Short mmCIF file of C-alpha atoms and ligand atoms in Angstrom, two decimals:
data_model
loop_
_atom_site.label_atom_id
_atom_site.label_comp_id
_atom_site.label_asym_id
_atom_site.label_seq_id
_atom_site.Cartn_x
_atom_site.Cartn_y
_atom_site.Cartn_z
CA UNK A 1 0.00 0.00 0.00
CA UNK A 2 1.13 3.30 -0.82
CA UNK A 3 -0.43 4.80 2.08
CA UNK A 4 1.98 2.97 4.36
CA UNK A 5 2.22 3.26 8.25
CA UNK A 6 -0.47 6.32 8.29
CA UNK A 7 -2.05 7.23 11.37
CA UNK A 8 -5.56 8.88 12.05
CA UNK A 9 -6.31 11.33 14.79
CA UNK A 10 -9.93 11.30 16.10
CA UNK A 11 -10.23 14.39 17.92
CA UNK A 12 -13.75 15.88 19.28
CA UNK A 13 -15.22 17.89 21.96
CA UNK A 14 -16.09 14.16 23.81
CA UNK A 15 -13.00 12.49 23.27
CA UNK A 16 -9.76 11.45 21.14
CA UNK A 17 -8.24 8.27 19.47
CA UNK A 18 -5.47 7.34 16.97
CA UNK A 19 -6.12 4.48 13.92
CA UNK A 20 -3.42 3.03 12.07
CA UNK A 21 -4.28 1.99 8.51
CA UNK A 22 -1.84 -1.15 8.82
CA UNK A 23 -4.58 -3.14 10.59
CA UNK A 24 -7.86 -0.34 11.07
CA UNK A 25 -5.92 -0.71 14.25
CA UNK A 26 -7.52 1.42 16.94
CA UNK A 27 -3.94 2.60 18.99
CA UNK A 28 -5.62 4.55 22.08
CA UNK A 29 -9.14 6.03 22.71
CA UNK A 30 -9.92 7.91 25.76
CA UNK A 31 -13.29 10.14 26.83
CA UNK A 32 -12.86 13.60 27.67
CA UNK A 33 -12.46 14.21 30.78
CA UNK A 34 -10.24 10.74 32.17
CA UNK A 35 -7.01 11.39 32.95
CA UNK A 36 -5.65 8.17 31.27
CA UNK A 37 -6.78 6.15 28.15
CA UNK A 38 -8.95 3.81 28.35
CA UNK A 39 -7.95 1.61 25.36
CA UNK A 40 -4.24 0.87 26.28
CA UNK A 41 -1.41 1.38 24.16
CA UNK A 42 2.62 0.18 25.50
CA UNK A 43 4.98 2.63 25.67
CA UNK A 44 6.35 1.77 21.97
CA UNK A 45 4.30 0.80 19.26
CA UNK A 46 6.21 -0.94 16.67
CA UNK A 47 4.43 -0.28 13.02
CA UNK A 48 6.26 -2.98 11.15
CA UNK A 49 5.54 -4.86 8.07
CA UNK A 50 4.12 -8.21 8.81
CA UNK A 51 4.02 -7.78 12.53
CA UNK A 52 1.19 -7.49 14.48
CA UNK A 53 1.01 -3.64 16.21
CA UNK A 54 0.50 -4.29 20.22
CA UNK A 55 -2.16 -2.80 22.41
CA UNK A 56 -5.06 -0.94 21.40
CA UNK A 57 -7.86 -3.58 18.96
CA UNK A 58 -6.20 -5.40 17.10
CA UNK A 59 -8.91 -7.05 14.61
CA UNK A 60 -8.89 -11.03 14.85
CA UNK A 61 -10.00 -12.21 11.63
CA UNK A 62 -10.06 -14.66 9.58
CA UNK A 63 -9.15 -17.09 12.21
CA UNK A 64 -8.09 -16.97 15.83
CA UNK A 65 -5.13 -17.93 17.19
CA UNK A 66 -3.74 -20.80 15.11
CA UNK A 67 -7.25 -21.23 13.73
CA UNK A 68 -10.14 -24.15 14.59
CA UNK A 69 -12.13 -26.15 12.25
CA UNK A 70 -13.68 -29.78 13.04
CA UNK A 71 -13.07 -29.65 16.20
CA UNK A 72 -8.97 -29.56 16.08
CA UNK A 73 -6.59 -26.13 15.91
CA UNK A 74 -5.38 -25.51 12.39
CA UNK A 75 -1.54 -24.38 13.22
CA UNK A 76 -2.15 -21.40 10.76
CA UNK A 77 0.01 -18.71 10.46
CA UNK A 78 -0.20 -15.58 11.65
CA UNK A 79 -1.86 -16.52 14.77
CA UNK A 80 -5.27 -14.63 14.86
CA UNK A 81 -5.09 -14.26 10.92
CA UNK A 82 -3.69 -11.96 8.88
CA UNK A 83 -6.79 -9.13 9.27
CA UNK A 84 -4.36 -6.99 11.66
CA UNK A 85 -1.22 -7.45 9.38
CA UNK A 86 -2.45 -5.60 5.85
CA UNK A 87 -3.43 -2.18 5.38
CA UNK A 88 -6.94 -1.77 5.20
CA UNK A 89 -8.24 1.31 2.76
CA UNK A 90 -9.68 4.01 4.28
CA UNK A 91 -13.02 5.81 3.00
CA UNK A 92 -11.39 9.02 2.89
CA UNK A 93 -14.61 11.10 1.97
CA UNK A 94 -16.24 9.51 5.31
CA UNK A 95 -13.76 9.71 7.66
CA UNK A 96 -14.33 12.81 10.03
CA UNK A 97 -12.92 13.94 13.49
CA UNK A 98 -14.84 11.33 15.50
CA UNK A 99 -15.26 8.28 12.34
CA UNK A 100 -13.48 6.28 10.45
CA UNK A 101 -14.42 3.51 7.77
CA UNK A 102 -12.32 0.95 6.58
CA UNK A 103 -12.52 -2.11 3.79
CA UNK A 104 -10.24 -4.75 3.00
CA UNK A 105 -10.86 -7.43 0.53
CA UNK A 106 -10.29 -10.78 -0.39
CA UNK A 107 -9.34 -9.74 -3.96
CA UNK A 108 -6.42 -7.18 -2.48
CA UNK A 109 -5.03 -10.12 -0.34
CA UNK A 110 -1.83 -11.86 -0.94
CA UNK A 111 -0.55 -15.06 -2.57
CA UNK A 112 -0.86 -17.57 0.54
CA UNK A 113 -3.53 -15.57 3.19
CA UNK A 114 -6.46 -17.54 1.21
CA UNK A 115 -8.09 -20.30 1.31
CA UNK A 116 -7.84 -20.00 5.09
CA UNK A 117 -9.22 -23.23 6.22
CA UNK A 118 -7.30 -26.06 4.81
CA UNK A 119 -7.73 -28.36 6.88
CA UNK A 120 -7.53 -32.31 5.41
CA UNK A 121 -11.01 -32.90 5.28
CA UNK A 122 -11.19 -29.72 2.95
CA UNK A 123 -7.94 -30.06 1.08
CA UNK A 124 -5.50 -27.71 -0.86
CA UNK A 125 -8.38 -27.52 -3.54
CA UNK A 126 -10.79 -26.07 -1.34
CA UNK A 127 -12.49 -23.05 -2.97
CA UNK A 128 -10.66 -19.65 -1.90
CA UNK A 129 -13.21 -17.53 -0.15
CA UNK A 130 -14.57 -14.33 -1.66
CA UNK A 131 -15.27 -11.68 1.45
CA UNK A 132 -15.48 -7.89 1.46
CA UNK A 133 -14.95 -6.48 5.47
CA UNK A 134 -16.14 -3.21 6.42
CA UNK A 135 -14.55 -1.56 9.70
CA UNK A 136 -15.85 1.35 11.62
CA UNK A 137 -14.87 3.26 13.77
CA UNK A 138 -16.50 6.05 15.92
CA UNK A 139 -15.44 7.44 18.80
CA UNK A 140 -16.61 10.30 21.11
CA UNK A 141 -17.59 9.64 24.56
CA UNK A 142 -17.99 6.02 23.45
CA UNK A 143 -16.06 4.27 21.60
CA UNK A 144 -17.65 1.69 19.11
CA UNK A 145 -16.09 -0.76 16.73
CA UNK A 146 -17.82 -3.12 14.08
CA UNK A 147 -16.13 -5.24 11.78
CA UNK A 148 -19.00 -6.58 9.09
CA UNK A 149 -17.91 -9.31 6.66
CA UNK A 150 -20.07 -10.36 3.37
CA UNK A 151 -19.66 -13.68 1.59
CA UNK A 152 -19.13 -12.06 -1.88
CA UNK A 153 -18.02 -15.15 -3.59
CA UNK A 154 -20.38 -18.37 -4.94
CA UNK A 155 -19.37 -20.86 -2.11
CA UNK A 156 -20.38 -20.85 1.36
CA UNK A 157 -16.93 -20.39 3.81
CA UNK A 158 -16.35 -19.93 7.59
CA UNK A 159 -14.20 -17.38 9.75
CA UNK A 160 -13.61 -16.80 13.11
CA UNK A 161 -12.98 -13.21 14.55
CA UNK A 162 -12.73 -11.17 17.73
CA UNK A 163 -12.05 -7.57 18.57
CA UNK A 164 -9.54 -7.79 20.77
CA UNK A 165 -9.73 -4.73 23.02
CA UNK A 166 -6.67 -4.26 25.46
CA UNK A 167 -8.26 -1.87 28.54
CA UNK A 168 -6.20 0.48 30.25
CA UNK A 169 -6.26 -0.86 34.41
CA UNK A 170 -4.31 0.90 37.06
CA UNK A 171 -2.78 -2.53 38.06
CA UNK A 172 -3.99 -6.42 36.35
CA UNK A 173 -4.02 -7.63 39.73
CA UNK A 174 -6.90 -5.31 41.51
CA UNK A 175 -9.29 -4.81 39.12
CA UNK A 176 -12.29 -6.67 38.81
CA UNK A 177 -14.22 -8.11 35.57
CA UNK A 178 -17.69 -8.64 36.32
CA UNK A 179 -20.93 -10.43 33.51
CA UNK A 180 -19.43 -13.73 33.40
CA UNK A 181 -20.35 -15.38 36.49
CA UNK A 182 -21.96 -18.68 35.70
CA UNK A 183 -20.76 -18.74 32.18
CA UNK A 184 -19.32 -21.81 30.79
CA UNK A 185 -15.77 -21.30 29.15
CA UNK A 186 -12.73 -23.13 28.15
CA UNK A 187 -9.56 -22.76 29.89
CA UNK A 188 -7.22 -21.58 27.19
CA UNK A 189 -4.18 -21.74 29.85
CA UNK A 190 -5.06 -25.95 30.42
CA UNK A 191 -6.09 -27.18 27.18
CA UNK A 192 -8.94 -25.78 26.70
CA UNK A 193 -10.53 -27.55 29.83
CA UNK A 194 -14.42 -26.84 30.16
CA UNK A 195 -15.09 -24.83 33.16
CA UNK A 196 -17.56 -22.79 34.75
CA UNK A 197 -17.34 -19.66 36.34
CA UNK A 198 -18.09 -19.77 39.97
CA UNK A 199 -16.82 -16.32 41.20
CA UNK A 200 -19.36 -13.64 40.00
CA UNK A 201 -16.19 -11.65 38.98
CA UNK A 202 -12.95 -12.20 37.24
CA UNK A 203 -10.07 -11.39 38.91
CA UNK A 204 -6.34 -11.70 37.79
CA UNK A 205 -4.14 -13.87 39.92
CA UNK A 206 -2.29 -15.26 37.76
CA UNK A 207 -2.10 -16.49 33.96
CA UNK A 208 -5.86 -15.78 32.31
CA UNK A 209 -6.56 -16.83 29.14
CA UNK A 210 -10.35 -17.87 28.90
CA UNK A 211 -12.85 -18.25 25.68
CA UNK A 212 -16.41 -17.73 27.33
CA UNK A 213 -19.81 -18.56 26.10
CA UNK A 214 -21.62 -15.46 26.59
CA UNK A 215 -23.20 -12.62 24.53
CA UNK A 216 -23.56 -10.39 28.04
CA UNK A 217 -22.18 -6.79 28.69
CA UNK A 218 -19.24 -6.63 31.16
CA UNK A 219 -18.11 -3.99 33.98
CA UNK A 220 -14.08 -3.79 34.29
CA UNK A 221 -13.99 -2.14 37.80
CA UNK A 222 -10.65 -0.79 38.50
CA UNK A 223 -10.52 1.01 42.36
CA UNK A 224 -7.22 2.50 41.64
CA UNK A 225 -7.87 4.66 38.61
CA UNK A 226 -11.71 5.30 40.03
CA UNK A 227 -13.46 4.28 37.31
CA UNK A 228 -15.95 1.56 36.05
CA UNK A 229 -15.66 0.83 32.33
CA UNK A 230 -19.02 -0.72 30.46
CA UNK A 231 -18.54 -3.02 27.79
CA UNK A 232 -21.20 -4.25 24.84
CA UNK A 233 -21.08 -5.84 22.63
CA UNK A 234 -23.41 -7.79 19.65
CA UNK A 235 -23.15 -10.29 16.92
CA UNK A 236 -20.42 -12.22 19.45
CA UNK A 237 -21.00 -15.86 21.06
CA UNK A 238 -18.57 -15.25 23.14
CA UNK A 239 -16.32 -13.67 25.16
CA UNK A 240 -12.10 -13.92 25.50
CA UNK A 241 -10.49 -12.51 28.55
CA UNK A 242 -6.72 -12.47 28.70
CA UNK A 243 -3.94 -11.55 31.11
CA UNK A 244 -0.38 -13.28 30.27
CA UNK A 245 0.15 -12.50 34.06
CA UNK A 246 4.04 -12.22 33.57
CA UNK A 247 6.15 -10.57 30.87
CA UNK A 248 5.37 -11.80 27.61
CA UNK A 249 7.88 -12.25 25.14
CA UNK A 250 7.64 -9.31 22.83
CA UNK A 251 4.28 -8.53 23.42
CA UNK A 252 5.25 -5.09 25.03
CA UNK A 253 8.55 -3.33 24.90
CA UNK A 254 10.81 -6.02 27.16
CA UNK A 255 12.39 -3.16 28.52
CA UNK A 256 9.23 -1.87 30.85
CA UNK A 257 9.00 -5.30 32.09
CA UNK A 258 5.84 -4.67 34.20
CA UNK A 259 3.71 -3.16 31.28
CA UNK A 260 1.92 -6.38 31.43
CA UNK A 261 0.34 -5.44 34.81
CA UNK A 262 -1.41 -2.22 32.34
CA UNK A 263 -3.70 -3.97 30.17
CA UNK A 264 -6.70 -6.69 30.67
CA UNK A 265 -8.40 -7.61 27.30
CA UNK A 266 -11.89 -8.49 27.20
CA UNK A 267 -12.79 -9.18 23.47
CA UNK A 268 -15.71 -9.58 21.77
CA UNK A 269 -15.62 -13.05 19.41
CA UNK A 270 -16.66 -15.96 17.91
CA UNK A 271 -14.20 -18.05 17.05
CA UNK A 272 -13.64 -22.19 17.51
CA UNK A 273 -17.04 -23.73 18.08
CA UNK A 274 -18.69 -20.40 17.35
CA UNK A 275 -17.03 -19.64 13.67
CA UNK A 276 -19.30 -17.76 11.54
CA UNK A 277 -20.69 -19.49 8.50
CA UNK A 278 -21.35 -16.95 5.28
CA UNK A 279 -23.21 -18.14 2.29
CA UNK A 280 -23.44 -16.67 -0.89
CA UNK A 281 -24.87 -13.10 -0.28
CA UNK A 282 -24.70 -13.38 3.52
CA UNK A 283 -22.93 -11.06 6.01
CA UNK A 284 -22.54 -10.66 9.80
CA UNK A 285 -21.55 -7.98 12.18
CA UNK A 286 -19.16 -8.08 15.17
CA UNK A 287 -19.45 -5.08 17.38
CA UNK A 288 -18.28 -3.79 20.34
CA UNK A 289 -18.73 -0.89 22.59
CA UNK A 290 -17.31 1.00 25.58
CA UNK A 291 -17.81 3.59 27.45
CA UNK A 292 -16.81 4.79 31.38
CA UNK A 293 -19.85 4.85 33.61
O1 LIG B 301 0.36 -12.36 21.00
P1 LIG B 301 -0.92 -12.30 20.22
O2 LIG B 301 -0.84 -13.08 18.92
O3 LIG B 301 -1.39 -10.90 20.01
O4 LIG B 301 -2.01 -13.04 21.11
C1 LIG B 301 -2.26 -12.61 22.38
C2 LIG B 301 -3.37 -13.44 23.03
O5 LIG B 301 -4.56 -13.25 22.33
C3 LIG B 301 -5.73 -13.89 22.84
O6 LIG B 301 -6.25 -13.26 23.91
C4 LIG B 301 -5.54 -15.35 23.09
O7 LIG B 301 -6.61 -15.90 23.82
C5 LIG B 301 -4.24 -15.63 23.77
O8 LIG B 301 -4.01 -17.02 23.78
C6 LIG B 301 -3.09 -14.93 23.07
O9 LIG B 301 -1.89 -15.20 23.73
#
């Protein structure tokens, strides 16, 4: 892309964010009036070819992680697809100081990020999908994100995705995530072990990484930057909550070794038993929204 490594300021009376085209990448967003963002961004963001940016929503899509299909993971690479590693194009007549629209499609892609589900039982031959995604973005004193993909082509295919929102929180270890208690999820950090969620709140102890069957809004309460965030969402089966609870590899700048403690993501998805299935003519939206109570 010509366009390279361009950044978008959001700027408006109710609050500010930055979007990278590599990615529709939503870097930071905070409402007027906190004194610290409430989407998290480390203290270096690396804008690299082929490398995923850090922090802020990176878009999951067209699988997650290493990918899922027929009940196995799929070893793909990138993990959690190649959506966040192209440069999406931005509608330049729409985009304003609190929105921005962005499309990527499967005839811009590369050699080698379609078909995306080869698995055996669908083979090398397997038809290469045909999508168009549509990103927006709009954010004032809320912040909302929705990532719509249409089946385009003649064949039915399958994605997963998630919006995978890193929250700004004083310190990973006393804030509180609350809307999941009771839900059902797999334990990410054991093998995907079924569990249930007895404690009407998350808390972060240790290692999270969690793929929850539920469609509910959350509260992240966080004590020690006085705040309660809200967050929606629609069009998801599920949600993913991850800490790495220790330093993680190159996932922030190594050389703030406790920027791990900043973040908590909470994304909206569906992904592994939840994949979307698009046939001819068919689309489906993914949103998600936040805003400070
Ligand atoms: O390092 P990344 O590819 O950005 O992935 C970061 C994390 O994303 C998700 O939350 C997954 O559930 C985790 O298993 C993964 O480690």
């Amino acid at each position: 892309m010509s366009n390279g490594f361009a950044l978008r300021n959001l700027n408006n009376r109710l609050g500010s964010a930055a979007v990278s085209d590599y990615g529709a990448h939503v870097l930071r967003w905070r409402p007027a009036g906190e004194a610290e963002d409430v989407v998290w961004s480390p203290s270096s963001v690396i804008l690299a070819s082929n490398k995923a940016i850090v922090g802020g929503v990176p878009i999951v899509f067209p699988w997650f992680g290493p990918g899922f299909a027929n009940g196995h993971g799929l070893g793909k690479k990138p993990n959690h697809g190649f959506g966040r590693i192209r440069t999406w194009q931005l509608d330049a007549e729409s985009f304003s100081h609190d929105y921005a629209h962005y499309t990527l499609d499967s005839a811009d892609l590369e050699p080698g990020d379609v078909p995306w589900l080869e698995s055996a039982e669908e083979g090398a031959d397997a038809p290469t999908p045909q999508f168009h995604a549509d990103y927006e973005v709009r954010a004032t004193d809320t912040l909302t994100v929705t990532l719509t993909v249409a089946n385009t082509g003649a064949t039915a295919f399958s994605y997963e995705a998630a919006l995978h929102t890193y929250f700004h929180v004083s310190d990973v270890a006393q804030v509180r995530l609350a809307g999941l208690g009771g839900a059902h999820y797999a334990d990410a950090t054991d093998g995907f072990k079924p569990c249930v969620q007895s404690d009407p709140e998350v808390s972060f102890t240790g290692p999270v990484d969690r793929v929850y069957e539920s469609d509910g809004v959350l509260e992240l309460h966080d004590a020690g930057l006085n705040r309660t965030v809200r967050i929606a969402k629609s069009g998801s089966a599920q949600t993913v909550v991850w800490n790495p609870g220790k330093p993680y590899g190159t996932l922030v700048n190594d050389k703030v070794a406790g920027e791990w403690r900043e973040f908590v993501c909470a994304e909206a998805a569906n992904c592994r038993e939840y994949a979307v299935t698009l046939a001819p003519g068919e689309s489906h939206a993914l949103s998600q929204s936040i805003a400070v109570l």
